[in-house]
Tab-separated table of C-alpha atoms in Angstrom:
chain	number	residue	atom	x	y	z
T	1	UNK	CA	28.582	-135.238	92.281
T	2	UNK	CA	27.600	-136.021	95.804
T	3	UNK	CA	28.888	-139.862	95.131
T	4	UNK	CA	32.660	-137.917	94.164
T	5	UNK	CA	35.100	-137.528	96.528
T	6	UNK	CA	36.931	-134.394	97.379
T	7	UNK	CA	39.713	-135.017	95.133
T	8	UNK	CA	37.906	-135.371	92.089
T	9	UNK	CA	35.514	-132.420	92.542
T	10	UNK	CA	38.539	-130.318	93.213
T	11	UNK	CA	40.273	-131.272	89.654
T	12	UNK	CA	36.928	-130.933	87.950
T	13	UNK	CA	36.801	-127.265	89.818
T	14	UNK	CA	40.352	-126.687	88.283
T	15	UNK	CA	39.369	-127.411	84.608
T	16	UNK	CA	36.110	-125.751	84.805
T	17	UNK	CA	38.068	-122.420	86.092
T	18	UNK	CA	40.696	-122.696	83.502
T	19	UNK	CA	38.302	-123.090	80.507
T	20	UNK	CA	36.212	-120.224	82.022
T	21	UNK	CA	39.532	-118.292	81.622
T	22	UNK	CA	40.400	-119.200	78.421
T	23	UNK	CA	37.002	-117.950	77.299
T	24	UNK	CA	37.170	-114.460	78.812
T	25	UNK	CA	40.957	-114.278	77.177
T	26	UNK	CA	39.230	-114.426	73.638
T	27	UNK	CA	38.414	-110.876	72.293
T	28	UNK	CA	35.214	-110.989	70.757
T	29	UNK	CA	34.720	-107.587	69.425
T	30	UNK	CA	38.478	-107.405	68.032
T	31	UNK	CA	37.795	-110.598	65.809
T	32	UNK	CA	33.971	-109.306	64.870
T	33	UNK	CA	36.423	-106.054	63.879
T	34	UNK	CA	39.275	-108.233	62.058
T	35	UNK	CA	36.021	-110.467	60.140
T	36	UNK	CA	34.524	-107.782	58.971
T	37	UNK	CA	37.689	-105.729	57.884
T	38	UNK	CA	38.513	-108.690	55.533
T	39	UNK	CA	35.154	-108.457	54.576
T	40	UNK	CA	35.628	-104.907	53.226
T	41	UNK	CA	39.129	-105.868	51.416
T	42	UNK	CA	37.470	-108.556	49.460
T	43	UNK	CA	34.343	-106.395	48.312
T	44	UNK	CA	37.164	-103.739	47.476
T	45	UNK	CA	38.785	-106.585	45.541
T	46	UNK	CA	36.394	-107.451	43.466
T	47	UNK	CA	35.173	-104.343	42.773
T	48	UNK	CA	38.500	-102.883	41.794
T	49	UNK	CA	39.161	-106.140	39.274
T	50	UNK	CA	35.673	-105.321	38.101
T	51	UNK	CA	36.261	-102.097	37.553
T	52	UNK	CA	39.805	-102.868	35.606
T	53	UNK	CA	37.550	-105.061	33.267
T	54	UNK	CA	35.127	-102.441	32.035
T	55	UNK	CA	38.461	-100.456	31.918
T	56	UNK	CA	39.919	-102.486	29.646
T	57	UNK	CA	36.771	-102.975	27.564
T	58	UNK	CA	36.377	-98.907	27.234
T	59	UNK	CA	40.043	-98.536	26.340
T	60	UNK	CA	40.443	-100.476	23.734
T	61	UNK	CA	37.569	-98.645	21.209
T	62	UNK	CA	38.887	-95.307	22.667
T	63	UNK	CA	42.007	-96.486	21.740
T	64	UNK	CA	40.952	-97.331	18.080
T	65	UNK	CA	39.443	-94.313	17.688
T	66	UNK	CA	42.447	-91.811	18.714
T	67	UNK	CA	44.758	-94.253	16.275
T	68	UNK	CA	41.977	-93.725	13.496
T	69	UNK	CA	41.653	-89.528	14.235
T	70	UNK	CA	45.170	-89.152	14.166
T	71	UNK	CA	45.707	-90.813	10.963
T	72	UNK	CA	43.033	-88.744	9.561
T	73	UNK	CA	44.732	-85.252	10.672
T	74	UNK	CA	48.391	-86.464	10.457
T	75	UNK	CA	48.209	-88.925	7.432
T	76	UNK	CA	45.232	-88.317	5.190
T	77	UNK	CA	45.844	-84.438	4.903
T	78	UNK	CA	48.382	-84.658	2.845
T	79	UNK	CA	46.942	-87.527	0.676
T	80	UNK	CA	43.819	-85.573	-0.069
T	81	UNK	CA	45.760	-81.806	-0.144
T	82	UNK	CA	43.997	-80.391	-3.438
T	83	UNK	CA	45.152	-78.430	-5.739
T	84	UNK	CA	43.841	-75.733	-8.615
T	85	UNK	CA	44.933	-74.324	-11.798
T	86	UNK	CA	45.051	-71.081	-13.416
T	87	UNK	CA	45.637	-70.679	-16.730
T	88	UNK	CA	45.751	-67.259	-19.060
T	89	UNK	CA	45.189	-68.510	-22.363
T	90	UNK	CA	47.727	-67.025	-25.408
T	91	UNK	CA	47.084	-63.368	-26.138
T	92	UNK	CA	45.296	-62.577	-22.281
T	93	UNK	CA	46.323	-61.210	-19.314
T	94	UNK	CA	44.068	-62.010	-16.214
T	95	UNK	CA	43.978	-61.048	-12.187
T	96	UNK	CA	43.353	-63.580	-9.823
T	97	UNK	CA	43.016	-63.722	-5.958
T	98	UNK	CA	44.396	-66.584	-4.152
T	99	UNK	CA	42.999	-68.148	-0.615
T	100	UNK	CA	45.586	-65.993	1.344
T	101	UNK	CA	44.201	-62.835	-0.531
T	102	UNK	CA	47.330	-62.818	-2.267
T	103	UNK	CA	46.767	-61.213	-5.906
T	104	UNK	CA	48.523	-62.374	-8.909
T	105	UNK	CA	48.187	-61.216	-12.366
T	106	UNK	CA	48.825	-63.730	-14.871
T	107	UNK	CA	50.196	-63.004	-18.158
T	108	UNK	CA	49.967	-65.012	-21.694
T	109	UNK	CA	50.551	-68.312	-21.853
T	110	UNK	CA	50.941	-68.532	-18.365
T	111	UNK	CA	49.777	-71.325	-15.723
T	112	UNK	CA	49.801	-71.391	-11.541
T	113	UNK	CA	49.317	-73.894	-9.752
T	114	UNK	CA	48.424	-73.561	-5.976
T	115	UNK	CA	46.950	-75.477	-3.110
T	116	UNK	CA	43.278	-75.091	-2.197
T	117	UNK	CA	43.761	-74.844	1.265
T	118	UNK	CA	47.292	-73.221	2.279
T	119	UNK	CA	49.644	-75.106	4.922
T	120	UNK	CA	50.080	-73.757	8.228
T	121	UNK	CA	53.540	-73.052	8.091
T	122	UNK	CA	54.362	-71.865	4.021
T	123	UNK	CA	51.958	-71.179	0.986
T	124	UNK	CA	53.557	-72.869	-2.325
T	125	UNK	CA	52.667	-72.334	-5.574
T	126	UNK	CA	53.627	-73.377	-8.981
T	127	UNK	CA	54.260	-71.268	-11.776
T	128	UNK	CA	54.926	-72.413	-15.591
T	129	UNK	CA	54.875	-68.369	-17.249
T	130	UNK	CA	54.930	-64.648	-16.218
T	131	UNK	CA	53.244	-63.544	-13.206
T	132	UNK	CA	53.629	-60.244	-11.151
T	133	UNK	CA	52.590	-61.155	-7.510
T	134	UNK	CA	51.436	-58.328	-4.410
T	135	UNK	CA	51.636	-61.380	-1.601
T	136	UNK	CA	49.615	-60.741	1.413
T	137	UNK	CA	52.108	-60.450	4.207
T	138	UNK	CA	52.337	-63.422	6.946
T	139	UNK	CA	55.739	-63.407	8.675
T	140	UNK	CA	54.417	-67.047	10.071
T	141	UNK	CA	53.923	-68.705	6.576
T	142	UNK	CA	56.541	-67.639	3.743
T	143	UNK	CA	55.191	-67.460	0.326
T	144	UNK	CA	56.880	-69.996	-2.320
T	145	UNK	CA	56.910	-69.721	-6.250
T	146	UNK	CA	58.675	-72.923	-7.707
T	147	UNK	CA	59.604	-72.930	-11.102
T	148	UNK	CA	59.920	-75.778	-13.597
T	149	UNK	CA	63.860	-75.062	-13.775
T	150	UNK	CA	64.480	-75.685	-9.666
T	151	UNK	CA	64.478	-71.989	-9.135
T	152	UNK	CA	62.298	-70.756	-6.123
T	153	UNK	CA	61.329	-67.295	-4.381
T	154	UNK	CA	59.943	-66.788	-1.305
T	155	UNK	CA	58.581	-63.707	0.687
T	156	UNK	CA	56.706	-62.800	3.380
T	157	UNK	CA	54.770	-60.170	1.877
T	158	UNK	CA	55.669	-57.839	-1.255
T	159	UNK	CA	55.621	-57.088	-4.819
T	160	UNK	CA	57.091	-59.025	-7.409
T	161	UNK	CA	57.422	-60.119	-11.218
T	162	UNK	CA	58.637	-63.744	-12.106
T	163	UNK	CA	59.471	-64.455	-15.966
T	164	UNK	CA	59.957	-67.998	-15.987
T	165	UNK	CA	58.622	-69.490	-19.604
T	166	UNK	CA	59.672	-73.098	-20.003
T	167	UNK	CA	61.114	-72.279	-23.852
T	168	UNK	CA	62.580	-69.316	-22.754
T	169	UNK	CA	66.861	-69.449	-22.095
T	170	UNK	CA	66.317	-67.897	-18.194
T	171	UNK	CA	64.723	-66.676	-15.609
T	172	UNK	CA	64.004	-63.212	-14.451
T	173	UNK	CA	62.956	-62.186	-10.932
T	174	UNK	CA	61.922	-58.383	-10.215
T	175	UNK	CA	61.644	-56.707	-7.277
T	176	UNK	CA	59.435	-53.949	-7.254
T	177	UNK	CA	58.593	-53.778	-3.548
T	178	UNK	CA	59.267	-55.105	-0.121
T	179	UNK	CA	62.129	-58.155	-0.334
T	180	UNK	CA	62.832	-61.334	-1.702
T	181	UNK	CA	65.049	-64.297	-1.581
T	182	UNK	CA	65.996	-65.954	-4.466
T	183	UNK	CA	67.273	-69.564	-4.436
T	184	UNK	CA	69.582	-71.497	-6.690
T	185	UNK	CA	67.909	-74.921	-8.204
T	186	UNK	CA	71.226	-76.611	-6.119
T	187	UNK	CA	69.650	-75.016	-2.981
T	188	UNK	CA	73.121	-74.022	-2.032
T	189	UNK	CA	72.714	-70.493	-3.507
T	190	UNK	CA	70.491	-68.201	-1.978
T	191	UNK	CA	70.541	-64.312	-3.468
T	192	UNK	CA	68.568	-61.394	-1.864
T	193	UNK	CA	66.869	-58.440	-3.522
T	194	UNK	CA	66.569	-54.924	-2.969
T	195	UNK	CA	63.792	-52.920	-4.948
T	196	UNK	CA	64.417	-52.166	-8.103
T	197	UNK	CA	66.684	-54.911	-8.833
T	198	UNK	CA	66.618	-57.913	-11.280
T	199	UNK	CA	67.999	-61.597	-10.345
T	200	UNK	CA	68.601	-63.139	-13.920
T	201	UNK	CA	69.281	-67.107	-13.991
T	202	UNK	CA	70.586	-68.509	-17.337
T	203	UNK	CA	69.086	-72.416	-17.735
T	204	UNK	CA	72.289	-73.454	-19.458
T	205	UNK	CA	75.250	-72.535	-17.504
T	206	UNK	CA	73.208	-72.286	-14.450
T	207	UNK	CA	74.836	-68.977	-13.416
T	208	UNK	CA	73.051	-66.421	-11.309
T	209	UNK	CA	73.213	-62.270	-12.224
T	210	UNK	CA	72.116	-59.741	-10.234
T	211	UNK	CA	71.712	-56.012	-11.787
T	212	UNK	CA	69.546	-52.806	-11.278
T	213	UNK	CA	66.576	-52.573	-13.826
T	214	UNK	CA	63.689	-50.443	-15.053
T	215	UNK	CA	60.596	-51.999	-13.150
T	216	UNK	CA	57.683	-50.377	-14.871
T	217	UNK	CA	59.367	-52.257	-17.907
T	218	UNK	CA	59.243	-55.358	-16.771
T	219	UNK	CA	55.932	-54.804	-15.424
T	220	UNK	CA	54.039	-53.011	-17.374
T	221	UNK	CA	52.533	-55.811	-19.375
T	222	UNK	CA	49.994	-56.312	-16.095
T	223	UNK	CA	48.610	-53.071	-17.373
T	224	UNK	CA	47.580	-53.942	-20.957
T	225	UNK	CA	51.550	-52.447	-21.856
T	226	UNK	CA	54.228	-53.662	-23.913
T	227	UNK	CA	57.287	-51.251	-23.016
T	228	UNK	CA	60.975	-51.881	-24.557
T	229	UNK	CA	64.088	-50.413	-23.334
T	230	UNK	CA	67.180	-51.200	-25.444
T	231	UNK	CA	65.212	-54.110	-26.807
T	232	UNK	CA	67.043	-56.656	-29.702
T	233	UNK	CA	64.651	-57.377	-32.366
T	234	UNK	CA	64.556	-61.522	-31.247
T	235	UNK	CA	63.374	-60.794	-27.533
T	236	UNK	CA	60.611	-58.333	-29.423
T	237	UNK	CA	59.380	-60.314	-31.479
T	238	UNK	CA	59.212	-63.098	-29.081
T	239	UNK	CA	57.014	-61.180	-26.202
T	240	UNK	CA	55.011	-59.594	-29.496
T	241	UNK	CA	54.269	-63.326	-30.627
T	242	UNK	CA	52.857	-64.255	-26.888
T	243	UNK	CA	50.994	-61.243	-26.580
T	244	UNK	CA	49.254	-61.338	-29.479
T	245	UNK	CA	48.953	-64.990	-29.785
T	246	UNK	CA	50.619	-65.639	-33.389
T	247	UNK	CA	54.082	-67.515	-34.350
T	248	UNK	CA	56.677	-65.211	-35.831
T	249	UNK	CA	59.711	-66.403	-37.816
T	250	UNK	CA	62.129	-63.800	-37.473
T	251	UNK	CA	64.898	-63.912	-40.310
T	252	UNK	CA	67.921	-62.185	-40.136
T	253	UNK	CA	69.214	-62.415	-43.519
T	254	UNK	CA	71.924	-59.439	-43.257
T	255	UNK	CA	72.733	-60.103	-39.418
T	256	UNK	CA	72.795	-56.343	-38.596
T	257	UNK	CA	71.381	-55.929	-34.643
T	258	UNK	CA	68.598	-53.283	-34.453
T	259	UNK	CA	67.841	-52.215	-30.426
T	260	UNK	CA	64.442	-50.518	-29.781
T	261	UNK	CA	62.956	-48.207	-27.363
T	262	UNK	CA	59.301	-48.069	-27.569
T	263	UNK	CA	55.844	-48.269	-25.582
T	264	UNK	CA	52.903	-49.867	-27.562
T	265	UNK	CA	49.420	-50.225	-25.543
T	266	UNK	CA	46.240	-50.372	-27.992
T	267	UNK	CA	48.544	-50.963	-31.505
T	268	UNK	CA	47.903	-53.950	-33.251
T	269	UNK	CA	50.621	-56.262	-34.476
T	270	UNK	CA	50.803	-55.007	-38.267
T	271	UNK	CA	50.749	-51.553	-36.848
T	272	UNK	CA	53.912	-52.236	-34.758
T	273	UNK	CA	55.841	-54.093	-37.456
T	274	UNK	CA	54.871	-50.995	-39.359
T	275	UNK	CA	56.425	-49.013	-36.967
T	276	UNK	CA	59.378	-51.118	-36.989
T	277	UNK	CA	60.503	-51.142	-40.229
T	278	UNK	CA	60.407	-47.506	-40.744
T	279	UNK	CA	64.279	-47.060	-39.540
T	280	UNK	CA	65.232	-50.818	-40.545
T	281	UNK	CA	64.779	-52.991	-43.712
T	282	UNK	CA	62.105	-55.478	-42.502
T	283	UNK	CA	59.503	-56.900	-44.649
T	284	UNK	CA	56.767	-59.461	-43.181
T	285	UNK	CA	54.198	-61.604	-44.768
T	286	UNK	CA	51.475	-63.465	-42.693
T	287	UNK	CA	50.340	-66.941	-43.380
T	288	UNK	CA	46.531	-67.837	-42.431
T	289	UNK	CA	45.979	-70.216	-39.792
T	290	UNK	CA	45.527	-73.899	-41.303
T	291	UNK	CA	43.395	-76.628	-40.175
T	292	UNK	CA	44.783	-79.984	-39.292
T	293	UNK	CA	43.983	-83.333	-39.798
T	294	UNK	CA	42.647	-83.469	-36.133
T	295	UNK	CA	40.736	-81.003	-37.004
T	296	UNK	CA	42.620	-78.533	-34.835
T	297	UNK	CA	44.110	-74.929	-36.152
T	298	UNK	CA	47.610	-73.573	-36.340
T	299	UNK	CA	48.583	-70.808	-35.243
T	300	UNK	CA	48.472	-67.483	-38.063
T	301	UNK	CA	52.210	-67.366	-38.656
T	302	UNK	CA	54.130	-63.917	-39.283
T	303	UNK	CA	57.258	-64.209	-41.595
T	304	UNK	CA	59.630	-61.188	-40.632
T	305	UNK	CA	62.609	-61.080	-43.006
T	306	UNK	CA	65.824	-58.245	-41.937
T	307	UNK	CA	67.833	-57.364	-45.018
């Protein structure tokens, strides 16, 4: 430096002094700041894509298993809905309770049919018979009796006889207690009932009657009874032949009409024919029960001839 002249020591002075500025303009601590700020967004980063990956790889089996549970309540309960039977063989009468605590009494003949488990918002049931019904009452979940024929009844809780054979000509609906609604096999027809009044459908013409009757009548048969009011000889001898589990072959050779009115409880069969043919000229003659080539047996037949 000491060989320099002024000149050149003064432009080296100048640089030097500018560089030592442009040092001591650079923030230090703001870009330490800014380094490590970006340091932080790129650990977020990762860990947030991280994150999305396990995510993903927990969603999917959760996923799975919400589509698998929900077909198992929505789908399957139908497809495994089980049902049971109840059947009163020829000549009995039986009581049975149902899940709801609904009681029906079953008479001759007669089969229900009914859901193991009710639904949530009805309770159905089948019937192929007679069957006098005292439904529990549930104003949430109506009570359903479908019949072979189309014809259904529902109530919400009440007291009621259904005569709905399959080889019988109609239905009969009583209403002893309570209220119930009657509908037409169409579903367009839908009849209410007070108590003590009958809703008669005739299978043929598919017509609908609706009429006051004698209850206990219709009834009675729950209670070991067999009651007739104004009774014609064929609709006797047809409710004698369930009850007492026989076939009668009613002849009416001189086609008078003969109506009854009569209670039997503990009579037997040849003591009510008996009875019978005091004020009209019936004979009958009963033919044993035969066995078959399966090696089943008819049914003992009565032969009731009117003269």
């Amino acid at each position: 430096m000491e060989n320099m002249n002024p000149e050149s020591l003064l432009r080296k002075a100048q640089a030097l002094g500018e560089d030592i500025k442009e040092m001591e303009s650079i923030d230090v601590l703001g870009a330490y700041q800014q380094a490590q700020t970006k340091i932080k967004i790129n650990r977020r980063r990762s860990m947030y894509n991280q994150l999305m990956r396990y995510a993903a790889f927990l969603t999917i089996p959760l996923l799975l298993s919400s589509l698998v549970l929900g077909y198992l309540y929505w789908g399957a309960t139908d497809a495994e809905e089980k049902y049971a039977e109840v059947v009163a063989a020829t000549g009995s009468i039986i009581r049975y309770e149902l899940p709801d605590h609904s009681v029906v009494w079953l008479n001759s003949g007669s089969t229900l049919r009914y859901p193991t488990v009710f639904k949530k918002d009805n309770r159905n049931v089948e019937l192929k018979g007679e069957a006098y019904f005292e439904v529990e009452a549930d104003r949430e979940r109506p009570f359903y009796v479908n019949t072979p024929a189309g014809l259904s009844v529902y109530v919400y809780g009440t007291k009621f006889n259904v005569n709905a054979y399959e080889d019988d000509n109609s239905i009969e609906t009583v209403l002893e207690k309570g209220k119930v609604n009657v509908i037409s096999p169409d579903g367009k027809t839908t009849v209410q009932l007070a108590p003590g009044e009958r809703l008669l459908y005739n299978k043929a013409d598919q017509k609908l009657m609706k009429g006051k009757v004698d209850v206990y009548e219709k009834v009675a048969w729950k209670d070991g009874k067999l009651i007739f009011r104004n009774a014609e000889l064929d609709e006797m001898f047809k409710r004698l032949a369930r009850h007492f589990n026989v076939d009668i072959q009613f002849n009416n050779i001189s086609g008078k009409e003969y109506k009854y009115r009569a209670t039997f409880r503990n009579e037997t069969l040849p003591q009510i024919l008996d009875y019978l043919a005091k004020s009209a000229a019936l004979k009958w003659r009963t033919e044993e029960a035969v066995q078959q080539a399966d090696d089943t047996f008819t049914k003992k037949k009565i032969i009731v001839d009117l003269y």
